[in-house]
Coordinates of C-alpha atoms in Angstrom, one line a residue:
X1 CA 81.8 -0.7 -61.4
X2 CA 84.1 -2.3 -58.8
X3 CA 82.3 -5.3 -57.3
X4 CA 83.8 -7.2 -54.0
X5 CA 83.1 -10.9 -53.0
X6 CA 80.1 -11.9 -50.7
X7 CA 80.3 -11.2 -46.8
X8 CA 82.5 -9.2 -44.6
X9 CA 85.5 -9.9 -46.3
X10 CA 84.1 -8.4 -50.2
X11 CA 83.5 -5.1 -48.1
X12 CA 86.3 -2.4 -48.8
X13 CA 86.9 0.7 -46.4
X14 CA 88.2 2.8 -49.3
X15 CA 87.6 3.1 -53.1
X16 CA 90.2 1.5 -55.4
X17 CA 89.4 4.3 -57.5
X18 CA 87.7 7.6 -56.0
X19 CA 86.4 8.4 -59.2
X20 CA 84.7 5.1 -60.2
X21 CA 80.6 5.0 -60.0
X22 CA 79.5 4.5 -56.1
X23 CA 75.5 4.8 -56.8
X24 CA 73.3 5.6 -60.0
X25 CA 70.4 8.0 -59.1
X26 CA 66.8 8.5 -61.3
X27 CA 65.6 11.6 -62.2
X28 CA 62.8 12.3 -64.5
X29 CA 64.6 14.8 -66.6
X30 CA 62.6 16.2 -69.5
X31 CA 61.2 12.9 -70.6
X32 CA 59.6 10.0 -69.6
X33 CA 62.5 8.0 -69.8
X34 CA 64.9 8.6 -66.4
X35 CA 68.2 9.3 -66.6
X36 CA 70.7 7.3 -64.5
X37 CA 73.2 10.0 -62.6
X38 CA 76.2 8.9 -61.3
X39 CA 77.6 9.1 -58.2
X40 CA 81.2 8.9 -57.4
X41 CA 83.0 8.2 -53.8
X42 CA 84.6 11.2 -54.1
X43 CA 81.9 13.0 -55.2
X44 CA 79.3 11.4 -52.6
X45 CA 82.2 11.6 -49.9
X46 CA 82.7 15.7 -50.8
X47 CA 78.7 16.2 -50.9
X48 CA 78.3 14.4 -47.8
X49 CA 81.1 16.6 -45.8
X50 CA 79.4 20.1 -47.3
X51 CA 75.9 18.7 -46.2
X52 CA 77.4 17.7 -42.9
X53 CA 78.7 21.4 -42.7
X54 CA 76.2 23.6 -44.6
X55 CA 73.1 22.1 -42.7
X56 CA 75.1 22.4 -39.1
X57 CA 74.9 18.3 -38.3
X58 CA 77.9 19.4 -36.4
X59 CA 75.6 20.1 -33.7
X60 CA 77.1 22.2 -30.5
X61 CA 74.4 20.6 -28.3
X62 CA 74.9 17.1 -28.9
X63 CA 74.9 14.3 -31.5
X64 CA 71.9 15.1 -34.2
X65 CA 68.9 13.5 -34.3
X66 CA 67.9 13.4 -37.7
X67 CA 64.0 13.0 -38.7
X68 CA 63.5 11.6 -42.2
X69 CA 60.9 13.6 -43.8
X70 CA 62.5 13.7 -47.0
X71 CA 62.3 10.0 -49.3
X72 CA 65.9 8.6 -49.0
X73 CA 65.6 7.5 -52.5
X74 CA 65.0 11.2 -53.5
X75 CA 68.7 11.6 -55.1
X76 CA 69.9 9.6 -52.3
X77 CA 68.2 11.5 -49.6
X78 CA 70.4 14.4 -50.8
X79 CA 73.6 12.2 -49.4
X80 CA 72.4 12.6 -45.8
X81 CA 72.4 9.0 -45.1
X82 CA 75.7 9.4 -45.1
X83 CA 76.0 12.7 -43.6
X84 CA 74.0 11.6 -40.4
X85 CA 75.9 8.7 -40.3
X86 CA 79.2 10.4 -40.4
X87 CA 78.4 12.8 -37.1
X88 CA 77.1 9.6 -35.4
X89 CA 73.6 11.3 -35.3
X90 CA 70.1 9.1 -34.6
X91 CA 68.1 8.4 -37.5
X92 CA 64.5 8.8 -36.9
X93 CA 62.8 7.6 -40.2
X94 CA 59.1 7.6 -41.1
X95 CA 56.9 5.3 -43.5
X96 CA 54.9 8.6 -44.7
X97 CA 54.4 12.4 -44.1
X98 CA 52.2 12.2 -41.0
X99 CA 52.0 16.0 -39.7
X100 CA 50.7 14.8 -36.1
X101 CA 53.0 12.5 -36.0
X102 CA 56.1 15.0 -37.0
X103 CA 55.3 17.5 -34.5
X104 CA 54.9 14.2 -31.8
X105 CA 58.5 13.3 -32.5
X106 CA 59.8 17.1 -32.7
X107 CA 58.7 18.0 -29.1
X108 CA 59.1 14.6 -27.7
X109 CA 62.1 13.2 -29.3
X110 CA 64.1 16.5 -29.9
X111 CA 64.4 16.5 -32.8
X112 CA 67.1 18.8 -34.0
X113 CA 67.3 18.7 -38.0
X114 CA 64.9 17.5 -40.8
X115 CA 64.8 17.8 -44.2
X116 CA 61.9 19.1 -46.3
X117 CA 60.5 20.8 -49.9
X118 CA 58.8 24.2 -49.3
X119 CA 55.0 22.0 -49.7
X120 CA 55.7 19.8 -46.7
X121 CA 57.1 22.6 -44.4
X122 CA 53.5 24.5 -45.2
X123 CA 51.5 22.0 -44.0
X124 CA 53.2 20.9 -41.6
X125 CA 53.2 24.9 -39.9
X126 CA 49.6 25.0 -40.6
X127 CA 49.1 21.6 -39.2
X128 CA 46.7 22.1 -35.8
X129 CA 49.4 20.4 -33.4
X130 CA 52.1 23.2 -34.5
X131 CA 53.3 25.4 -31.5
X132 CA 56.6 27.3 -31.1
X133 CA 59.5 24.5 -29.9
X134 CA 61.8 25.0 -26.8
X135 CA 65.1 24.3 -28.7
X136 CA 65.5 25.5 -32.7
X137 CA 65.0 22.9 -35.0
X138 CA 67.2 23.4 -38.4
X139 CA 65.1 22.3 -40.9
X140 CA 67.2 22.3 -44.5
X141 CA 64.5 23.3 -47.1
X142 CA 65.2 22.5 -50.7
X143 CA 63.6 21.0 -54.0
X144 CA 61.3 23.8 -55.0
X145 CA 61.7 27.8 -54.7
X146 CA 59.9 28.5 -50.8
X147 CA 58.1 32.0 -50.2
X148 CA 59.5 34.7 -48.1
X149 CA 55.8 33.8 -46.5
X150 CA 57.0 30.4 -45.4
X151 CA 60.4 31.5 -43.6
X152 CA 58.5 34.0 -41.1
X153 CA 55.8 31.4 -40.3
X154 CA 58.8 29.0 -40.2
X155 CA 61.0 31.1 -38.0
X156 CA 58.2 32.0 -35.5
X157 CA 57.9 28.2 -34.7
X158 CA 61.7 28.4 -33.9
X159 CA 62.5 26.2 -37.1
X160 CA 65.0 27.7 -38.6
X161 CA 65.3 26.9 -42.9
X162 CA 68.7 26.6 -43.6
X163 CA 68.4 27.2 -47.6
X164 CA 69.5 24.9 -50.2
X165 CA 69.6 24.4 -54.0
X166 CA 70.8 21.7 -56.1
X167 CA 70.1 18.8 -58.6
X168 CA 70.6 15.4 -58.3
X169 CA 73.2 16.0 -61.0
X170 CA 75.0 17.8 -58.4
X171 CA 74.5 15.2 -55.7
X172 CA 71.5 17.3 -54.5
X173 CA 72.6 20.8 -52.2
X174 CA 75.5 22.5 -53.7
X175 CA 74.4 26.2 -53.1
X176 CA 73.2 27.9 -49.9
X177 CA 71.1 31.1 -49.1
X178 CA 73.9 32.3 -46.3
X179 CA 72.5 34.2 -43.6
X180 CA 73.6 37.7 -43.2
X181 CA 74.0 39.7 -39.6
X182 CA 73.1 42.8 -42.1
X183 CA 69.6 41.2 -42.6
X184 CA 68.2 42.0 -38.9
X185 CA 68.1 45.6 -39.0
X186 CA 65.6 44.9 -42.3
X187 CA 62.0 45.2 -42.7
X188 CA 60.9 41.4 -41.9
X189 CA 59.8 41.2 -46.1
X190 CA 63.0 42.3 -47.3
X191 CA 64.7 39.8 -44.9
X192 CA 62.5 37.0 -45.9
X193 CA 62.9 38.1 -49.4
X194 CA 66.6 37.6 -49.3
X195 CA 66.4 34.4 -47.4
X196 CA 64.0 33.2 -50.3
X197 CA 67.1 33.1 -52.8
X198 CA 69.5 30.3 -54.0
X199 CA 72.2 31.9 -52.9
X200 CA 76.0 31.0 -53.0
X201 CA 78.1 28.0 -54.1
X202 CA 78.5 25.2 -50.9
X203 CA 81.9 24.8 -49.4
X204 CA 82.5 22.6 -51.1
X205 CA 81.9 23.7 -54.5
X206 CA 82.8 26.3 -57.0
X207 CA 80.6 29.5 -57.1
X208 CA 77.7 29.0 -59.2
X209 CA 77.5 30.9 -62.5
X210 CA 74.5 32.2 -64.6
X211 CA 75.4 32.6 -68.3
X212 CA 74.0 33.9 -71.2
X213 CA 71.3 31.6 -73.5
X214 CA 71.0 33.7 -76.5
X215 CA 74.5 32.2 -77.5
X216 CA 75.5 29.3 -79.7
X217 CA 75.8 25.9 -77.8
X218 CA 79.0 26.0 -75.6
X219 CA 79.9 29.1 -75.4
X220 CA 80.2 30.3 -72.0
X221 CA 79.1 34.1 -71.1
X222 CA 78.1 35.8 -68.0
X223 CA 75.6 37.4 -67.4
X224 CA 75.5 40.9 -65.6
X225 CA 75.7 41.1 -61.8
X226 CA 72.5 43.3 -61.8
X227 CA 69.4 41.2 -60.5
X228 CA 67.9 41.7 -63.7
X229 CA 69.9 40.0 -66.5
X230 CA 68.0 36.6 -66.6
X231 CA 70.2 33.8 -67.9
X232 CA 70.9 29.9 -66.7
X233 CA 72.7 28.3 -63.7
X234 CA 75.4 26.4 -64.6
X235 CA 78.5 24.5 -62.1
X236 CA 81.5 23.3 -62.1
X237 CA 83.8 21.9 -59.6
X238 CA 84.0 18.9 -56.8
X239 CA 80.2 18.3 -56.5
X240 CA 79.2 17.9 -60.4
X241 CA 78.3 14.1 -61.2
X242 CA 80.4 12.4 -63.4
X243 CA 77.4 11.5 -66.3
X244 CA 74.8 10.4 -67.3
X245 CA 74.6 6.0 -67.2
X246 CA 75.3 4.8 -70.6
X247 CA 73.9 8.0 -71.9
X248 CA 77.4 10.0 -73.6
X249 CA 75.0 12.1 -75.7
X250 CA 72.6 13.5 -72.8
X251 CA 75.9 14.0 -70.9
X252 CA 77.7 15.9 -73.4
X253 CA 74.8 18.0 -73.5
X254 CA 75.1 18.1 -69.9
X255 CA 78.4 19.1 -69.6
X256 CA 78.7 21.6 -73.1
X257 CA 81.2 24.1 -73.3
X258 CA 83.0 22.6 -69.6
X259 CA 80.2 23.7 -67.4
X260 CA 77.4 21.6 -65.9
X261 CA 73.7 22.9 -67.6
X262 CA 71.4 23.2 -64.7
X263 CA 68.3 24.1 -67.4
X264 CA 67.3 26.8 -64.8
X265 CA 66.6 30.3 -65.3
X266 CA 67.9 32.9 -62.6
X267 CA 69.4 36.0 -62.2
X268 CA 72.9 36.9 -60.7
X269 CA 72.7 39.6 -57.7
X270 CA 75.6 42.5 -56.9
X271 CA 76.4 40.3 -53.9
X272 CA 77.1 37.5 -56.0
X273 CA 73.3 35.3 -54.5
X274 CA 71.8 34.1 -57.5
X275 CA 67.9 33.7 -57.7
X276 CA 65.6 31.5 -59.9
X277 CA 63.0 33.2 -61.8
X278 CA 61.6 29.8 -64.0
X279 CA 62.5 26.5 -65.2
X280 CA 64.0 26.4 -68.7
X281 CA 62.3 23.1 -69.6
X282 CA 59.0 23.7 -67.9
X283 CA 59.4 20.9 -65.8
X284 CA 56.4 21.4 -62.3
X285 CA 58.2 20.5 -59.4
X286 CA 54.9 19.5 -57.0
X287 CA 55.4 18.6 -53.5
X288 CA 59.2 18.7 -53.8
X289 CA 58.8 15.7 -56.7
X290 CA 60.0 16.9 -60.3
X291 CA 56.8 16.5 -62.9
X292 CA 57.8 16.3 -66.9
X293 CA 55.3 18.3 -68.6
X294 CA 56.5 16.2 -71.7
X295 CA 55.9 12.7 -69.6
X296 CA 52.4 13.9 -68.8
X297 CA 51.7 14.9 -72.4
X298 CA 52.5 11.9 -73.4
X299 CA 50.4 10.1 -70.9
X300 CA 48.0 12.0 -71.5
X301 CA 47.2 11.4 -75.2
X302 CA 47.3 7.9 -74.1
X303 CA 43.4 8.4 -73.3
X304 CA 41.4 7.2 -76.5
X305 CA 39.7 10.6 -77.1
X306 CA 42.5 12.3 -76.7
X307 CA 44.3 13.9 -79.9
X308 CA 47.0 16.6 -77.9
X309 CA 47.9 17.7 -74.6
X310 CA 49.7 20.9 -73.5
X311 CA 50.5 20.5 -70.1
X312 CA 51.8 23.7 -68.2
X313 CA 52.3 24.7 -64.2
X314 CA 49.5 26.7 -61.9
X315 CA 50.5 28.1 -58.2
X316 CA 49.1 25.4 -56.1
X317 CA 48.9 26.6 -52.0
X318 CA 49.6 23.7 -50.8
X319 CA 52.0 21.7 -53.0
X320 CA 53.7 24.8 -54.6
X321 CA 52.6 23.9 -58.0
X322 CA 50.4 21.6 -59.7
X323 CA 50.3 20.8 -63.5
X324 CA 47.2 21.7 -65.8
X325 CA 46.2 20.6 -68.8
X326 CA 45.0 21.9 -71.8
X327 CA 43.6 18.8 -74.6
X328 CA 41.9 18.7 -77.5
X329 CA 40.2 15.9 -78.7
X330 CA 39.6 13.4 -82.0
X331 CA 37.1 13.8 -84.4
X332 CA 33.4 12.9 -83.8
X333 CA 34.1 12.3 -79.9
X334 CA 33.0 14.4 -77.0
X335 CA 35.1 14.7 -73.5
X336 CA 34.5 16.5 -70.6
X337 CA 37.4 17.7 -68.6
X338 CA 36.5 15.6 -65.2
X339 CA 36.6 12.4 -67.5
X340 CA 40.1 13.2 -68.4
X341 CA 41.0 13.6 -64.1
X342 CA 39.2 10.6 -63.5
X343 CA 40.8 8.3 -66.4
X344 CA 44.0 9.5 -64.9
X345 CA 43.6 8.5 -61.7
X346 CA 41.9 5.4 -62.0
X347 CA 43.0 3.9 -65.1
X348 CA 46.4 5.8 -67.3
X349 CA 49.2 3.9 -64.8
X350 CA 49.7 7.5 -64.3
X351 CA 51.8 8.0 -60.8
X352 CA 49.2 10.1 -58.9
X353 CA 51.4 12.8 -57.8
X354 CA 51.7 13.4 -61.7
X355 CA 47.5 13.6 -62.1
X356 CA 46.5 17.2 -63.1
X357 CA 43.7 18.4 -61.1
X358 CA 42.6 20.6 -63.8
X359 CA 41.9 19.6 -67.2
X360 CA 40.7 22.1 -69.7
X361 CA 38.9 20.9 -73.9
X362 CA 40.0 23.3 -76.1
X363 CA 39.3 23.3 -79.5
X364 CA 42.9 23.6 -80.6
X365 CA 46.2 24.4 -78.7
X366 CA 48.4 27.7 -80.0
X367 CA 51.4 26.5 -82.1
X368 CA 54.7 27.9 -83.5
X369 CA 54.8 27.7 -87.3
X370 CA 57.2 24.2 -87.1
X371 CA 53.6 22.9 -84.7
X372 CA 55.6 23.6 -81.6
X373 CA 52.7 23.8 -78.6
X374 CA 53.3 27.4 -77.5
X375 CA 53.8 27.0 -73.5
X376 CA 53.9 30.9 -72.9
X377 CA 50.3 31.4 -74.3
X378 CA 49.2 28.0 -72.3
X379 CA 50.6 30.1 -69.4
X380 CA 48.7 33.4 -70.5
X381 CA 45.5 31.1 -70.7
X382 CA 45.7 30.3 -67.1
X383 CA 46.2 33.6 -66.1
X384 CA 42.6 34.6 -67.9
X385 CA 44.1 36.8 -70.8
X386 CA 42.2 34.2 -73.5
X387 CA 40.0 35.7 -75.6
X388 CA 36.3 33.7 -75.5

């Protein structure tokens, strides 16, 4: 990386080299080892610019004012530090998520955007101080799939979701659910429905692509235009990171067969709006933070009594979903499931947004023949189809 000397004088306007490494950003990944992304100028620059023009910071009634709901250290607050920056908007920043005081700030401050995972915009429409605003507030919602449920109750508050998908491999937002005029003249589901999707590539990206998995690693197949044909999200183009930190394996995994590997499952609509069905690596994403169902399990078996742990995702109504987990335990020792909660919580170093709130002793977990932990029939537990 390109260093400067101290002070004013070490500070440069513009990049020696646009492509060299501006920022490294965390994210959990499939293990519990984080994975250092980085960020280029050019990169952060174009990201920034899309953000700036996808989530309307160009604001027609004056400069933005910018409430900070979401973490700036989230994938760099999804470049918007920059973004705001750029439009000369006000930055209105908070130490936590205080619903009272976000509504305060909204009708007293007008506010005009915010940023926020599907979990955060529920409670905060359900909070007791929520009343329909004056002005529309454009609220970008990201991080997790949202309900078409949470756009009406959205909407009739006069926030307005401006709809977003990404990775922090992508620099965050890189597609957009586009608004159609079409959509008003359908039933208020259907249009909810079709807000609900991922959408199209950013402005400043390439379209995204869903391929085909049943294929040999790198090789690059589309799947069918039908809604139906599930395969996974891959990108290419201005807005895909340049690696992984010190990591060329995990990025030439990333980046096999030319095209950056989202590990999400969706499926690629007529109008080109794709839509994700599950997560290929059975990561939880819970309250807009992304939960390793591999770091849990091995957390998890940390616990004395512990021998396994299968860790899958429930619906959660508040926080979108929540992880579960499913343990058995050592010979000769007896655990309850509340023992397990309350060693997490209290004692593991387990961060608490990670804590399962449901913990289930079985007496063994389902296994492939190679001792693979079958996640599909962990899944078909929770839904009640185990036998007793």
């Amino acid at each position: 990386m390109d260093t400067g000397s101290h002070g004013w004088e070490g500070l440069e306007s513009q990049a020696a080299n646009e492509e060299s490494t501006l920022a490294l950003a965390y994210t959990s990944g499939t293990t519990a080892r984080p994975k250092g992304v980085e960020f280029t100028h050019r990169g952060c620059y174009l990201a920034t610019l899309g953000n700036v023009i996808e989530s309307g910071l160009n604001y027609h009634r004056g400069r933005a004012r910018y409430l900070w709901t979401l973490p700036m250290f989230h994938a760099m607050g999804w470049t918007f530090p920059w973004a705001v920056t750029a439009v000369r908007g006000t930055h209105y920043c908070l130490r936590k998520i205080d619903y009272p005081e976000i509504w305060r700030l909204l009708k007293e401050e007008h506010i005009t955007h915010f940023n926020a995972a599907p979990t955060v915009n529920t409670l905060l429409c359900n909070a007791k101080e929520a009343e329909k605003l004056p002005e529309p507030v454009r609220v970008t919602v990201a991080a997790s799939p949202p309900t078409p449920l949470l756009f009406e109750q959205m909407t009739d508050l006069n926030l307005h979701p401006v709809h977003v998908y990404g990775m922090t491999e992508t620099y965050g937002p890189i597609t957009k659910g586009y608004y159609l005029p079409e959509w008003d003249t359908l039933p208020l589901k259907d249009k909810y429905q079709r807000m609900a999707r991922q959408g199209h590539g950013f402005i400043t990206s390439l379209p995204a692509r869903i391929i085909k998995t049943e294929v040999p690693e790198g090789t690059i197949t589309d799947v069918s235009k039908d809604g139906q044909e599930i395969g996974e999200i891959v990108f290419v183009g201005n807005i895909c990171a340049r690696g992984y930190y010190k990591d060329p394996e995990a990025t030439r995994k990333l980046f096999a067969g030319g095209v950056l590997h989202s590990g999400d499952l969706a499926v690629w609509h007529p109008d080109g709006a794709i839509q994700i069905l599950d997560r290929a690596k059975d990561i939880i994403i819970s309250g807009g933070e992304n939960i390793s169902s591999v770091a849990l399990e091995s957390m998890l078996v940390m616990h004395p009594d512990i021998l396994e742990a299968g860790v899958v995702s429930v619906p959660d109504s508040h926080w979108g979903e929540r992880p579960k987990a499913f343990v058995t335990v050592k010979e000769g020792k007896s655990l309850q499931g509340s023992d397990v909660i309350d060693w997490a919580r209290n004692t593991s170093g387990i961060s608490k947004f990670m804590v399962p709130r449901e913990v289930e002793v079985v007496t063994e977990l389902p296994k492939t023949s190679t001792g693979k932990i079958r996640k599909n029939v962990l899944r078909d537990w929770v839904k009640g189809s185990r036998k007793a």
